[in-house]
Coordinates of C-alpha atoms in Angstrom, one line a residue:
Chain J
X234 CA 8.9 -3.2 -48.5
X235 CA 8.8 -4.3 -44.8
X236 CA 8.5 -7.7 -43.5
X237 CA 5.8 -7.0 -40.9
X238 CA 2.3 -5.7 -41.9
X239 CA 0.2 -5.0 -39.4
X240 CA -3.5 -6.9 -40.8
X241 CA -6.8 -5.3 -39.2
X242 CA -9.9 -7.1 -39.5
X243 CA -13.6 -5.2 -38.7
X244 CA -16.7 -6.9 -37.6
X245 CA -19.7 -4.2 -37.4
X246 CA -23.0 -4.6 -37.1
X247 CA -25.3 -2.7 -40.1
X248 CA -28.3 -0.4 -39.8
X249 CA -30.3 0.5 -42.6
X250 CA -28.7 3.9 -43.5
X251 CA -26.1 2.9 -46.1
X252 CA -25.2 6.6 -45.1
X253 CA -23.9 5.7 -41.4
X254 CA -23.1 2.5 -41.9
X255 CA -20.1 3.8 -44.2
X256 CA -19.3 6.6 -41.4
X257 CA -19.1 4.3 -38.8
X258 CA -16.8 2.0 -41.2
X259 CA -14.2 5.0 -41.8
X260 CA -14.6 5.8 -38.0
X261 CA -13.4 2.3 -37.7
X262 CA -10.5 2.3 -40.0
X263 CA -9.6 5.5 -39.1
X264 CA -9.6 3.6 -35.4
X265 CA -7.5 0.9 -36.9
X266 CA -5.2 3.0 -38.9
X267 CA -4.4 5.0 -35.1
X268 CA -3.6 1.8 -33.8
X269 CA -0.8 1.4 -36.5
X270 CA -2.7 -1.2 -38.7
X271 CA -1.5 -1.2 -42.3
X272 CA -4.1 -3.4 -43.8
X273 CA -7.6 -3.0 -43.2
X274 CA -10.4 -5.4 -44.4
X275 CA -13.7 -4.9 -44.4
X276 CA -16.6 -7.0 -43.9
X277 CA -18.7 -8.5 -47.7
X278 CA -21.0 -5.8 -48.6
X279 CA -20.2 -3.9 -45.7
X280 CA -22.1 -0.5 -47.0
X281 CA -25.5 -2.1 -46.3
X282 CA -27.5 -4.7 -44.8
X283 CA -27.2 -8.0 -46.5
X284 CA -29.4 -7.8 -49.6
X285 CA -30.2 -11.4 -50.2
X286 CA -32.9 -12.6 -47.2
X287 CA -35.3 -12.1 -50.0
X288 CA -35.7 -11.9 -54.2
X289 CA -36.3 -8.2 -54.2
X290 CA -35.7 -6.0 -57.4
X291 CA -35.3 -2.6 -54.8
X292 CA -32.2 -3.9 -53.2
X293 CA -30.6 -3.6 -56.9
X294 CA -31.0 0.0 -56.1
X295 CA -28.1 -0.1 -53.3
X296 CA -25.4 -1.4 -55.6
X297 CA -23.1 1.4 -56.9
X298 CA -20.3 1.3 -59.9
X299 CA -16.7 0.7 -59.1
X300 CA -15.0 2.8 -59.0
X301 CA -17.8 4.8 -57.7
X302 CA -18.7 7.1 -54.7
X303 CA -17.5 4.9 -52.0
X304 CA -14.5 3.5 -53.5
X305 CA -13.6 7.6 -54.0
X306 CA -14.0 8.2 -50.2
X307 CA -12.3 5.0 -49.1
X308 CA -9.3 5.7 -51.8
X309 CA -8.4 9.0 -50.2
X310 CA -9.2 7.7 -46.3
X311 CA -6.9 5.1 -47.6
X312 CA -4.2 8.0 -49.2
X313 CA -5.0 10.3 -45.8
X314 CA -4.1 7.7 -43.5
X315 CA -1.4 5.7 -45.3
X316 CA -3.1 2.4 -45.2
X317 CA -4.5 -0.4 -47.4
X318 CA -7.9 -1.1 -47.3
X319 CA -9.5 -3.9 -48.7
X320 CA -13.5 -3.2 -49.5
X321 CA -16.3 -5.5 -50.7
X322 CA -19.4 -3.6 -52.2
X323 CA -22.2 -4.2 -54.7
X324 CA -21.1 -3.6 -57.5
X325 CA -23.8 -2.3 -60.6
X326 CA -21.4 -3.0 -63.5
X327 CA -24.0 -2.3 -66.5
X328 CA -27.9 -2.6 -66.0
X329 CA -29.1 -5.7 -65.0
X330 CA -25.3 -6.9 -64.6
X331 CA -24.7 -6.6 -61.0
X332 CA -21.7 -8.4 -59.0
X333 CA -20.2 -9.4 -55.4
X334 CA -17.2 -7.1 -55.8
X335 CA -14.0 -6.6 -53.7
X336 CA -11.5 -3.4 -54.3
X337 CA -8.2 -3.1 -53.3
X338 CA -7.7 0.4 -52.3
X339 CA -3.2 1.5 -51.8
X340 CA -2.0 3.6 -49.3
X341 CA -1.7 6.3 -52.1
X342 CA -5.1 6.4 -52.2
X343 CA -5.0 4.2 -56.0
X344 CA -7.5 1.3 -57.0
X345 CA -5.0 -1.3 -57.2
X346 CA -7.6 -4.1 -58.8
X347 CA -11.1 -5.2 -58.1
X348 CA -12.3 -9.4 -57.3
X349 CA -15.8 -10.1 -58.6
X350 CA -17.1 -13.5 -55.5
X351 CA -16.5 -16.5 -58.1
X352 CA -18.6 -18.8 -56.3
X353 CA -22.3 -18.0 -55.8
X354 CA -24.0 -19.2 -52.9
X355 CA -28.1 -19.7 -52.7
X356 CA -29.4 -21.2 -50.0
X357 CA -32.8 -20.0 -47.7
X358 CA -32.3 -16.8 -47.0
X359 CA -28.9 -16.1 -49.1
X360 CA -30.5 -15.7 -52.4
X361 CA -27.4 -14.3 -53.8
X362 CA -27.8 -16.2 -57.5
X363 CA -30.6 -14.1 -57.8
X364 CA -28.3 -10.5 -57.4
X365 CA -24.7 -11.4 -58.3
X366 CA -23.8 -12.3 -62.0
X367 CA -20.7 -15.1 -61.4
X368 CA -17.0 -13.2 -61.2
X369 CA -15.3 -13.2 -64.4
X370 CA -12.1 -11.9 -63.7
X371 CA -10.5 -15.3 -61.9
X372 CA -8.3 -15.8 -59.0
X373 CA -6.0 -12.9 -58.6
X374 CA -4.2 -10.7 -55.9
X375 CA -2.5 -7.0 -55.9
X376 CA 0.8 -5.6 -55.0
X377 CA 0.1 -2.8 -52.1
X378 CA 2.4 -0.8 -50.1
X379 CA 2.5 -3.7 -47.5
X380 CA 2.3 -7.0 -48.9
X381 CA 0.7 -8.7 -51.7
X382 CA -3.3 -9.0 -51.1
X383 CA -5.7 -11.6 -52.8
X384 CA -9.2 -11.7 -52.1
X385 CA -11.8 -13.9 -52.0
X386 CA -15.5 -13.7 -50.7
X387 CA -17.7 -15.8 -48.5
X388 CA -18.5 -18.4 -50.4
X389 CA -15.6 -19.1 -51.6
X390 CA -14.1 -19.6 -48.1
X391 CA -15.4 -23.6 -49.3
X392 CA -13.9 -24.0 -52.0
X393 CA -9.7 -25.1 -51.8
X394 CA -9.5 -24.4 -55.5
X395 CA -9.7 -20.8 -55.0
X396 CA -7.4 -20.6 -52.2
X397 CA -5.2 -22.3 -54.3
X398 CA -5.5 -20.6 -57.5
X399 CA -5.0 -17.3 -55.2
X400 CA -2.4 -18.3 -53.3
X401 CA -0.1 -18.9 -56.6
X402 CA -0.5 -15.7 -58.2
X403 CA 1.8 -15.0 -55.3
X404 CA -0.8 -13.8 -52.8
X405 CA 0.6 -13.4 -49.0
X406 CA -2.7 -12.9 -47.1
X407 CA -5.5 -13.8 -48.3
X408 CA -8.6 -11.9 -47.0
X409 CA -12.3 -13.3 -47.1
X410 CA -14.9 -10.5 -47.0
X411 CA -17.8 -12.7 -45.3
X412 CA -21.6 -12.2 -44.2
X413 CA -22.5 -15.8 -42.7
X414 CA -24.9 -16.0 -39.8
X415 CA -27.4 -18.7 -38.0
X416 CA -31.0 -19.1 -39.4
X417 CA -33.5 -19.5 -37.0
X418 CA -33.7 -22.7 -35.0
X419 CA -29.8 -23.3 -35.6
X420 CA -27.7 -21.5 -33.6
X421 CA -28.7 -24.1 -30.5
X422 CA -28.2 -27.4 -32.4
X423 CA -25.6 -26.6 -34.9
X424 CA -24.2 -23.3 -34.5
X425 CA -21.1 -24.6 -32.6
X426 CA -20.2 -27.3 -35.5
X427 CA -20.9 -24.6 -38.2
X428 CA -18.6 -22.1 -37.0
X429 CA -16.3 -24.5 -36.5
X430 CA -16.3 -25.7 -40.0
X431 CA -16.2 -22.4 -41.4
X432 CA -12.7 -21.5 -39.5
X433 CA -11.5 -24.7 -40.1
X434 CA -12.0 -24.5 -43.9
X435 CA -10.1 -21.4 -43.9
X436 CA -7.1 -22.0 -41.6
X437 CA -6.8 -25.0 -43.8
X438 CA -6.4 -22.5 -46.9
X439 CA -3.3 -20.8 -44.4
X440 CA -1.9 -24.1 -44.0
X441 CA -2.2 -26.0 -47.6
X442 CA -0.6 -22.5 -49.1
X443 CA 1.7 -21.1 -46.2
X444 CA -0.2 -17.8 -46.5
X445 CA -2.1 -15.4 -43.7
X446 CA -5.8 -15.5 -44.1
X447 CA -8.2 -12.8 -42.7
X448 CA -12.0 -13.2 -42.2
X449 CA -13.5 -10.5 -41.6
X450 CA -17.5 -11.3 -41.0
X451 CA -20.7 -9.2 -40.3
X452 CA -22.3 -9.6 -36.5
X453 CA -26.1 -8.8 -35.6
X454 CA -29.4 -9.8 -36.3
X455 CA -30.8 -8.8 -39.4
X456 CA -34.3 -10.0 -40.3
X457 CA -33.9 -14.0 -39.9
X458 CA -30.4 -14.1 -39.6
X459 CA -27.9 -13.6 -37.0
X460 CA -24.9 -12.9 -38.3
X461 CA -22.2 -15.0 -36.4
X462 CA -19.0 -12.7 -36.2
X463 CA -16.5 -14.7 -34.9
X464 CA -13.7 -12.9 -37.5
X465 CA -10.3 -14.0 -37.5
X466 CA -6.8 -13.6 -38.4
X467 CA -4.5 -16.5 -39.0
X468 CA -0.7 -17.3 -39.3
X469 CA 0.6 -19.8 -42.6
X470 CA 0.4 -22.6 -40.2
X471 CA -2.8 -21.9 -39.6
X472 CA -2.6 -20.4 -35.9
X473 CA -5.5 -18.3 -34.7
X474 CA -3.9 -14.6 -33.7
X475 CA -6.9 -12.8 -33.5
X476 CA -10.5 -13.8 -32.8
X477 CA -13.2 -11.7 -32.6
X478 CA -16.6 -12.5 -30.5
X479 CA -20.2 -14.0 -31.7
X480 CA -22.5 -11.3 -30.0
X481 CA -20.5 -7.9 -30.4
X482 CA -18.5 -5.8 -32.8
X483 CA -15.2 -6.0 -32.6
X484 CA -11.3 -4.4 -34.4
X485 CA -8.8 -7.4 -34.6
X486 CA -5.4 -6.4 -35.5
X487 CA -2.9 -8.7 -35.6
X488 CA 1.0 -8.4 -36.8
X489 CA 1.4 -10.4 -39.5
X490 CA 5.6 -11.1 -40.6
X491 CA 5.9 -12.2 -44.2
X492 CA 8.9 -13.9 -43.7
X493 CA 7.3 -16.6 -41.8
X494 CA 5.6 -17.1 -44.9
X495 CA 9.4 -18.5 -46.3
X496 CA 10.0 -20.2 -43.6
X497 CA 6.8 -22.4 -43.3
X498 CA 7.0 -23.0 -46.9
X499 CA 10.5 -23.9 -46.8
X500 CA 9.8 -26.6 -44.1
X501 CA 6.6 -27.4 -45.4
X502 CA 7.1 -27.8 -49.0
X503 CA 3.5 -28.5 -50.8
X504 CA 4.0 -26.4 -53.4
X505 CA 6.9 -28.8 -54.5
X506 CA 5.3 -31.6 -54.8
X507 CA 2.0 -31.0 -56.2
X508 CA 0.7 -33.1 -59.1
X509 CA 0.3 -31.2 -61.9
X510 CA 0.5 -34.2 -64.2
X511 CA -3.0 -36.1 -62.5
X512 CA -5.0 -33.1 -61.3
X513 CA -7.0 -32.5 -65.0
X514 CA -10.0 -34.2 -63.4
X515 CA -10.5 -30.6 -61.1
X516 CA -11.5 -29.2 -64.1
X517 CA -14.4 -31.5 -64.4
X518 CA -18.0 -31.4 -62.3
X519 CA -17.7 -34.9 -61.3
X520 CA -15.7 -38.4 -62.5
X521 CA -18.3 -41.0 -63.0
X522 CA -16.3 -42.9 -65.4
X523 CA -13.4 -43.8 -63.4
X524 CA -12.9 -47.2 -61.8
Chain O
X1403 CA -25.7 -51.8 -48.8
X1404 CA -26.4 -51.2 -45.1
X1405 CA -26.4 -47.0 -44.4
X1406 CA -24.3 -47.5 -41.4
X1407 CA -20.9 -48.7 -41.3
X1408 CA -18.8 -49.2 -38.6
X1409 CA -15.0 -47.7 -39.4
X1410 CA -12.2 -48.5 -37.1
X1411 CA -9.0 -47.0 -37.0
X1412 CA -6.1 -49.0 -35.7
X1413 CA -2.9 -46.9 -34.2
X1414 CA 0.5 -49.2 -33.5
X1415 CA 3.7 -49.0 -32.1
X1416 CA 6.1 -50.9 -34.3
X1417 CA 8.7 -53.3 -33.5
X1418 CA 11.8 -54.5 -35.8
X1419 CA 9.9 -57.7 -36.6
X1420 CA 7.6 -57.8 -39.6
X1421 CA 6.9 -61.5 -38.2
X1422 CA 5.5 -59.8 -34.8
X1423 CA 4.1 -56.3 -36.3
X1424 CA 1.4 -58.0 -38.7
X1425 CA 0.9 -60.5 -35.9
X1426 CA -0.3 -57.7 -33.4
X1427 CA -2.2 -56.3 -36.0
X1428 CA -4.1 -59.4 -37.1
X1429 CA -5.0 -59.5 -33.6
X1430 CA -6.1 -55.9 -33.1
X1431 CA -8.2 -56.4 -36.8
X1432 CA -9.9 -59.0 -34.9
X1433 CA -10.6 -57.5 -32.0
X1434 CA -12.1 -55.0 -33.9
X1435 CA -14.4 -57.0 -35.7
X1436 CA -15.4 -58.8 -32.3
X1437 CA -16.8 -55.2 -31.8
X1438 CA -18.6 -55.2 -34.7
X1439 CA -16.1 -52.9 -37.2
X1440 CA -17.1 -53.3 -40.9
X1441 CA -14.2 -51.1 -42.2
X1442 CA -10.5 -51.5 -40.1
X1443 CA -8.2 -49.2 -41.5
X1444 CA -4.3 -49.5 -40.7
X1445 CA -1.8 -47.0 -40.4
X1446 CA 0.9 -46.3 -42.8
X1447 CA 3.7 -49.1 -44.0
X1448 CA 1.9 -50.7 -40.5
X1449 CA 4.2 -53.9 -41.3
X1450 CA 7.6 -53.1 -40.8
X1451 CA 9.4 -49.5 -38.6
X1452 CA 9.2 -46.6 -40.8
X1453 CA 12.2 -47.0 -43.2
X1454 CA 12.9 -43.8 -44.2
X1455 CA 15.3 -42.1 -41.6
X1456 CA 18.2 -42.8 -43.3
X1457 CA 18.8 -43.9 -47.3
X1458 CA 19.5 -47.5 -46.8
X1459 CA 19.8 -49.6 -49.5
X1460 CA 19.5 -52.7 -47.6
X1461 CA 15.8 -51.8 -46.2
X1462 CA 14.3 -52.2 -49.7
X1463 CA 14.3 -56.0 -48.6
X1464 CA 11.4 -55.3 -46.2
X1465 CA 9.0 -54.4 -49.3
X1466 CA 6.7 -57.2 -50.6
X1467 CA 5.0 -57.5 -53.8
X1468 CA 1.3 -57.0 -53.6
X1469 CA -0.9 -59.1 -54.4
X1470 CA 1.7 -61.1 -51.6
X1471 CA 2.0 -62.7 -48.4
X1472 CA 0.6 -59.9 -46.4
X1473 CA -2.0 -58.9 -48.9
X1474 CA -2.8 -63.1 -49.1
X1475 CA -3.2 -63.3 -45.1
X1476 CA -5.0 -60.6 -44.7
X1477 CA -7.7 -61.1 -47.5
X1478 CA -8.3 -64.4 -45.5
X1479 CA -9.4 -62.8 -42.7
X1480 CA -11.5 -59.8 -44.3
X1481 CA -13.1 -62.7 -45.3
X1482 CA -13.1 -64.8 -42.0
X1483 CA -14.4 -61.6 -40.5
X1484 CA -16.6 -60.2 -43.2
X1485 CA -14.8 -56.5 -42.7
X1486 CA -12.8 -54.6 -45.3
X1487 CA -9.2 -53.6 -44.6
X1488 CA -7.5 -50.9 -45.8
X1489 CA -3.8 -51.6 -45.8
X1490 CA -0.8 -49.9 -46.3
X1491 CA 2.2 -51.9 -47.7
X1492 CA 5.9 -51.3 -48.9
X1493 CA 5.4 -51.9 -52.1
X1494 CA 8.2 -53.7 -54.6
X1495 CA 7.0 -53.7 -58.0
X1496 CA 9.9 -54.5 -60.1
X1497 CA 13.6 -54.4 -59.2
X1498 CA 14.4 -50.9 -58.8
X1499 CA 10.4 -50.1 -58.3
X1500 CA 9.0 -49.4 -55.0
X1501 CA 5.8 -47.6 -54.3
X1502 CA 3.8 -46.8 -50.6
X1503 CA 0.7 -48.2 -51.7
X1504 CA -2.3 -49.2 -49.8
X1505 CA -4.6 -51.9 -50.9
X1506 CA -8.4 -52.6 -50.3
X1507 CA -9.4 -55.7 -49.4
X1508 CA -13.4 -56.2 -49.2
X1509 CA -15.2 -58.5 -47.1
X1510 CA -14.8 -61.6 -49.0
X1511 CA -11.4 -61.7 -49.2
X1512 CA -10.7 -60.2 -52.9
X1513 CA -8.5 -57.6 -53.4
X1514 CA -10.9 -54.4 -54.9
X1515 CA -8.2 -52.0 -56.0
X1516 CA -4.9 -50.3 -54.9
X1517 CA -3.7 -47.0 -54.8
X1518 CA -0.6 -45.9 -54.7
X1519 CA 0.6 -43.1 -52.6
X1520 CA 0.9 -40.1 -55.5
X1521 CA 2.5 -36.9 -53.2
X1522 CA 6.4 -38.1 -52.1
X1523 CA 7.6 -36.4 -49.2
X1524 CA 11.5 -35.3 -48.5
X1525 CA 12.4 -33.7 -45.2
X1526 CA 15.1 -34.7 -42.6
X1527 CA 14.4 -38.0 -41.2
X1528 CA 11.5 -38.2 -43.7
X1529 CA 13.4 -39.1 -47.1
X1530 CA 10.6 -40.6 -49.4
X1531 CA 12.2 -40.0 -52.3
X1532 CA 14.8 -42.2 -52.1
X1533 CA 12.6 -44.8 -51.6
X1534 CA 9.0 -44.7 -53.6
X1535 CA 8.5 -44.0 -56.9
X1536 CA 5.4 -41.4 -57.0
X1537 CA 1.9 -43.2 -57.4
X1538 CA 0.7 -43.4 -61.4
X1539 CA -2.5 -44.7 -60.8
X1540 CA -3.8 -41.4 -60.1
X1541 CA -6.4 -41.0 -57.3
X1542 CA -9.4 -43.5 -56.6
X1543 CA -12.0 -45.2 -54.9
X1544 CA -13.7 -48.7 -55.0
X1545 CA -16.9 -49.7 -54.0
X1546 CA -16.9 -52.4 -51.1
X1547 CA -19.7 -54.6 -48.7
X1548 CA -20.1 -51.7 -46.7
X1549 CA -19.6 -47.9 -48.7
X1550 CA -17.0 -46.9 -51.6
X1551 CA -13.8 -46.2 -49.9
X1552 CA -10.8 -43.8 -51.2
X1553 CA -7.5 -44.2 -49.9
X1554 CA -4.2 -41.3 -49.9
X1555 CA -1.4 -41.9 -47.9
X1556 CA 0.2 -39.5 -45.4
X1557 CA 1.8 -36.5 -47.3
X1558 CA -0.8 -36.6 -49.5
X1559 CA -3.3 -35.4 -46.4
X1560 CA -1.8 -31.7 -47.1
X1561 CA -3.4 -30.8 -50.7
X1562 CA -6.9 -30.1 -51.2
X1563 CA -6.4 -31.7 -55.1
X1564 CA -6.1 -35.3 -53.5
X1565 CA -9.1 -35.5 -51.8
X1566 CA -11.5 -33.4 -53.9
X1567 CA -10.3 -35.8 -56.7
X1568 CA -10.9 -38.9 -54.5
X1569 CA -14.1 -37.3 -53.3
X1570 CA -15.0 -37.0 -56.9
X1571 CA -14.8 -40.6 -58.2
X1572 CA -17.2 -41.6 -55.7
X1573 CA -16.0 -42.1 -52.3
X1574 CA -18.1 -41.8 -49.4
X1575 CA -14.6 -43.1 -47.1
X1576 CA -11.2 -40.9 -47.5
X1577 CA -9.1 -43.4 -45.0
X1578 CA -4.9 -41.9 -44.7
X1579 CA -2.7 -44.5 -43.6
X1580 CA 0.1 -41.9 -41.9
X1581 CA 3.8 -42.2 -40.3
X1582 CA 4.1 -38.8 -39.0
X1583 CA 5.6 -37.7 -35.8
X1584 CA 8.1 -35.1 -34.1
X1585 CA 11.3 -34.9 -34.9
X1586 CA 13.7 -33.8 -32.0
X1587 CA 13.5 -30.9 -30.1
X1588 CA 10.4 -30.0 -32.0
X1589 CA 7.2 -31.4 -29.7
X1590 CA 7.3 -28.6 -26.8
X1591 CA 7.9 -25.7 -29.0
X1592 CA 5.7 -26.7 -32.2
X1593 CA 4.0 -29.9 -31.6
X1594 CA 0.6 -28.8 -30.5
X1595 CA 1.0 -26.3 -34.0
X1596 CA 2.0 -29.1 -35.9
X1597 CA -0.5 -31.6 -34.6
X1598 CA -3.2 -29.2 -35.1
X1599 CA -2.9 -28.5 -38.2
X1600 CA -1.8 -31.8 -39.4
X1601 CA -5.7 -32.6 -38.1
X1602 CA -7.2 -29.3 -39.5
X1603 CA -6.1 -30.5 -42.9
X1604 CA -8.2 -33.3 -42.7
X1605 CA -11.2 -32.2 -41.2
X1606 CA -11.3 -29.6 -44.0
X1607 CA -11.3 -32.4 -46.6
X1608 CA -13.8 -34.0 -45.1
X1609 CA -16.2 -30.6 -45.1
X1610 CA -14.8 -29.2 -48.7
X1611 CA -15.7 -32.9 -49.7
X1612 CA -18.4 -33.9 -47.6
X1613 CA -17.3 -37.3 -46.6
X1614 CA -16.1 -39.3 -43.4
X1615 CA -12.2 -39.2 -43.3
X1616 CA -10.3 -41.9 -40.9
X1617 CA -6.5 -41.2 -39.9
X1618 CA -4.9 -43.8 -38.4
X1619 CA -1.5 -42.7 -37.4
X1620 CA 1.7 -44.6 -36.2
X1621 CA 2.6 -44.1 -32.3
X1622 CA 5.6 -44.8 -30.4
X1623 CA 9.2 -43.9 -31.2
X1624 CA 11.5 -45.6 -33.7
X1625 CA 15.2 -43.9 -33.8
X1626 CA 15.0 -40.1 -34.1
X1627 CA 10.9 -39.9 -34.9
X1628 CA 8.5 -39.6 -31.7
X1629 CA 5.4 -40.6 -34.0
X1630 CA 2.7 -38.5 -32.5
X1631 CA -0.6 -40.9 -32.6
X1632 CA -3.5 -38.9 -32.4
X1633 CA -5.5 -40.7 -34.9
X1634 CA -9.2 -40.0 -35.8
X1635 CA -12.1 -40.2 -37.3
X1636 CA -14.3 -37.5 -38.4
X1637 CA -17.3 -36.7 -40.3
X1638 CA -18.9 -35.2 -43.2
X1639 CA -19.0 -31.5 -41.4
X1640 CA -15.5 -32.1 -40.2
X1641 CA -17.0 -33.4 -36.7
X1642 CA -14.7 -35.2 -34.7
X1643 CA -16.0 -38.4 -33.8
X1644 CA -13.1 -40.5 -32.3
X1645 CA -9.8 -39.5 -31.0
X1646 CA -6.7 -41.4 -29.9
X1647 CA -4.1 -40.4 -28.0
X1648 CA 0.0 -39.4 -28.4
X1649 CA 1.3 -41.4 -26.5
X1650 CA -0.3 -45.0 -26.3
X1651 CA -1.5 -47.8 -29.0
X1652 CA -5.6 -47.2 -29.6
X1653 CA -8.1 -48.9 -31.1
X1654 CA -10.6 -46.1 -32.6
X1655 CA -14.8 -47.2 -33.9
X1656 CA -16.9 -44.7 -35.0
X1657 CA -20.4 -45.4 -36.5
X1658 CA -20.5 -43.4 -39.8
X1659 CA -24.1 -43.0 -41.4
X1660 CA -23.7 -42.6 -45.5
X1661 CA -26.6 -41.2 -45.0
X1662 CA -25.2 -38.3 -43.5
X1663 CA -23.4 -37.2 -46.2
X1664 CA -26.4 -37.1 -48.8
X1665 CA -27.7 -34.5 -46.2
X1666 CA -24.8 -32.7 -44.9
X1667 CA -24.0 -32.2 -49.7
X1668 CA -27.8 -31.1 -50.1
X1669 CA -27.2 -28.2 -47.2
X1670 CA -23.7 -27.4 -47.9
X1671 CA -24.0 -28.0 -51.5
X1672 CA -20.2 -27.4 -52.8
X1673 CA -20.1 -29.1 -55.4
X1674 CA -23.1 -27.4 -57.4
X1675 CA -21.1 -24.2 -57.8
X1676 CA -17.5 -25.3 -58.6
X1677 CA -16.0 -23.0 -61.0
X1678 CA -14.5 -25.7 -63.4
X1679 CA -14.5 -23.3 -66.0
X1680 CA -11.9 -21.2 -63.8
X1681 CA -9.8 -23.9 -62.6
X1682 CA -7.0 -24.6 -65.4
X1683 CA -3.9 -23.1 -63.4
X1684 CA -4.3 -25.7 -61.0
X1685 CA -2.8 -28.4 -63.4
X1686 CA -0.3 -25.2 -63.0
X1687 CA 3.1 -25.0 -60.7
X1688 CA 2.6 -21.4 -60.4
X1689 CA 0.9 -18.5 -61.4
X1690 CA 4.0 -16.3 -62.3
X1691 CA 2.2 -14.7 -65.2
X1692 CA -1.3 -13.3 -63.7
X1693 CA -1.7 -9.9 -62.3

């Protein structure tokens, strides 16, 4: 396998045709895959506009089994161009079981695993505990032609616990399939300190576990929410490579050398002194009864 | 208990004399009370050079036990002053015992807790190991005049596990004494890097966890280390609120509503969907096993 894997990240705006948003996403990796990327990721639910502004039973209608129809097309886009892509759809696992679902498509055009979002947002306007049943699959990531892919989505960018856990099932880049935005009234007052905790969350996953980190993140207005773009691409020490603007689409590709991934770790050693012995409590909601 | 405290943040050079180091900082906690600080937080080991460049038996005879002299002095004027100090001591517990610990001492002079330092670094110029014996009182927080503080110390400021613990027992404070700095030949080509994600770290404790986070770092070179300053204070969305600089001594206040963090946890609310049912391999060293 080669050291160097070239990591694309998309940031498109969606329309209401699930039809053309999913042409003008293979238009895009087909793009990308031109430019020589070998790893393309794809913004969370990419296929559609985000579902979760509201508590509507219709929306369940867009969600689709995996594999599925678009999984099928991606796979052999995927197999005809020789690249990885890394997809997050709505997944309909079983009627009235629906998830937040990420698919690892190879350069052969195989499903190399699935990631079901763990962590389950639901705040004014992201309703998301209402559509997506918790993952139940864990932290996990995939061998592909290029490198060795975990994934984890949105949400979860918060949580150190699943960069962690992903990060030690040997995961080199770990990619975050993300649809965050500014509800109205914020964008003026906090928008700058949001994005910049979002980012900073993440580059700190790249830094605590010497891995590459891609954010790929929706852009446009959608009923009340603007989605912020602003995707990334990070190094292991958690240097910015590629950054992608608030107000447009944009194709970030950035060349991403897994043996930098050593060589931080090797002069950064966390993983050697972690404290396995006094870190039970994680598994715990909170520790009132300690001193 | 007041909503707002005061934190200060105190960043020294250090001389060879113990005598003259706790001297200056007795002063500079003063002067930071005369400015109305509640919480003065000091740097790493701030009594003595950092000892760890070399393996040197013979600097063992600059630890103390604790409670002791310095612990005694300064307790007398937390409670002279009314303020709490957080301070980190070289720590002899028994013959052939030693432990980087920092100790709390509230506002009317009592001693509230200790913790001691529980992630041991070993790099060049950085040999810990040789020194302190990792921390077995796991990690904590104690409730003081003016919030319920955490302490970790330095190293521990790059795993997620040490704060979310600390977070967890209650503290509203995470304060990281630090001794870290360039080594030669590194600042021009990795120092802003290193720096920035040294900071990055931090910051995303404080969002993951939302809390305040102080850093008060060593400045000024000792032997082969140029420590790199640059302490700060941030809040509960990762904000920066006060800075130092690199390359001079600083006194740092920031006024840090609790408040703030009851509403910054009710928006960003992390802690409601942690996956503790998914988080066993973290008491894990690796993940060899998964797919």
């Amino acid at each position: 396998m080669k050291l160097k894997m070239k990591v694309a990240a998309l940031q498109l705006s969606c329309g209401v045709s699930i039809e053309r948003n999913v042409d003008r996403a293979v238009e895009q990796i087909t793009r990308a895959a031109e430019q020589g990327a070998n790893v393309i990721c794809l913004q969370e639910l990419f296929a559609g506009q985000y579902p979760c502004q509201t508590e509507d039973h219709s929306r369940f209608d867009e969600a689709e089994p995996i594999p599925g129809p678009t999984t099928d097309r991606l796979g052999q886009l995927a197999k005809q161009h020789g690249v990885v892509i890394v997809a997050s759809l709505f997944e309909r696992r079983a009627p009235g079981l629906y998830h937040n679902t990420a698919a690892v498509l190879d350069a052969d055009g195989s499903m190399v695993g699935i990631y079901r979002k763990m962590h389950i947002p639901d705040d004014p306007l992201y309703y998301e505990k209402f559509y997506f049943t918790p993952g139940d699959l864990g932290f996990r990531s995939f061998d592909t032609r290029y490198g060795r892919i975990g994934v984890c989505i949105c949400w979860d960018q918060w949580y150190p616990e699943a960069a962690r856990l992903t990060a030690m099932t040997g995961a080199e880049l770990l990619v975050y399939p993300t649809a965050i935005g500014w509800i109205p009234g914020e964008r003026e007052t906090h928008g700058a300190a949001q994005y910049s905790a979002w980012q900073t969350m993440m580059r700190s996953h790249a830094i605590a576990n010497g891995v590459f980190v891609a954010a790929p993140n929706r852009v446009g207005r959608e009923g009340e929410i603007e989605f912020w773009g602003g995707s990334f691409i990070c190094g292991p020490t958690g240097e910015l490579l590629e950054t992608a603007p608030h107000d447009d689409e944009a194709l970030l590709i950035a060349d991403c050398n897994r043996a930098q991934i050593d060589a931080v770790r090797t002069h950064w050693p966390f993983f050697r002194d972690r404290r396995i012995d006094a870190y039970q409590g994680l598994t715990r909601r909170w520790l009132d009864d300690r001193q």
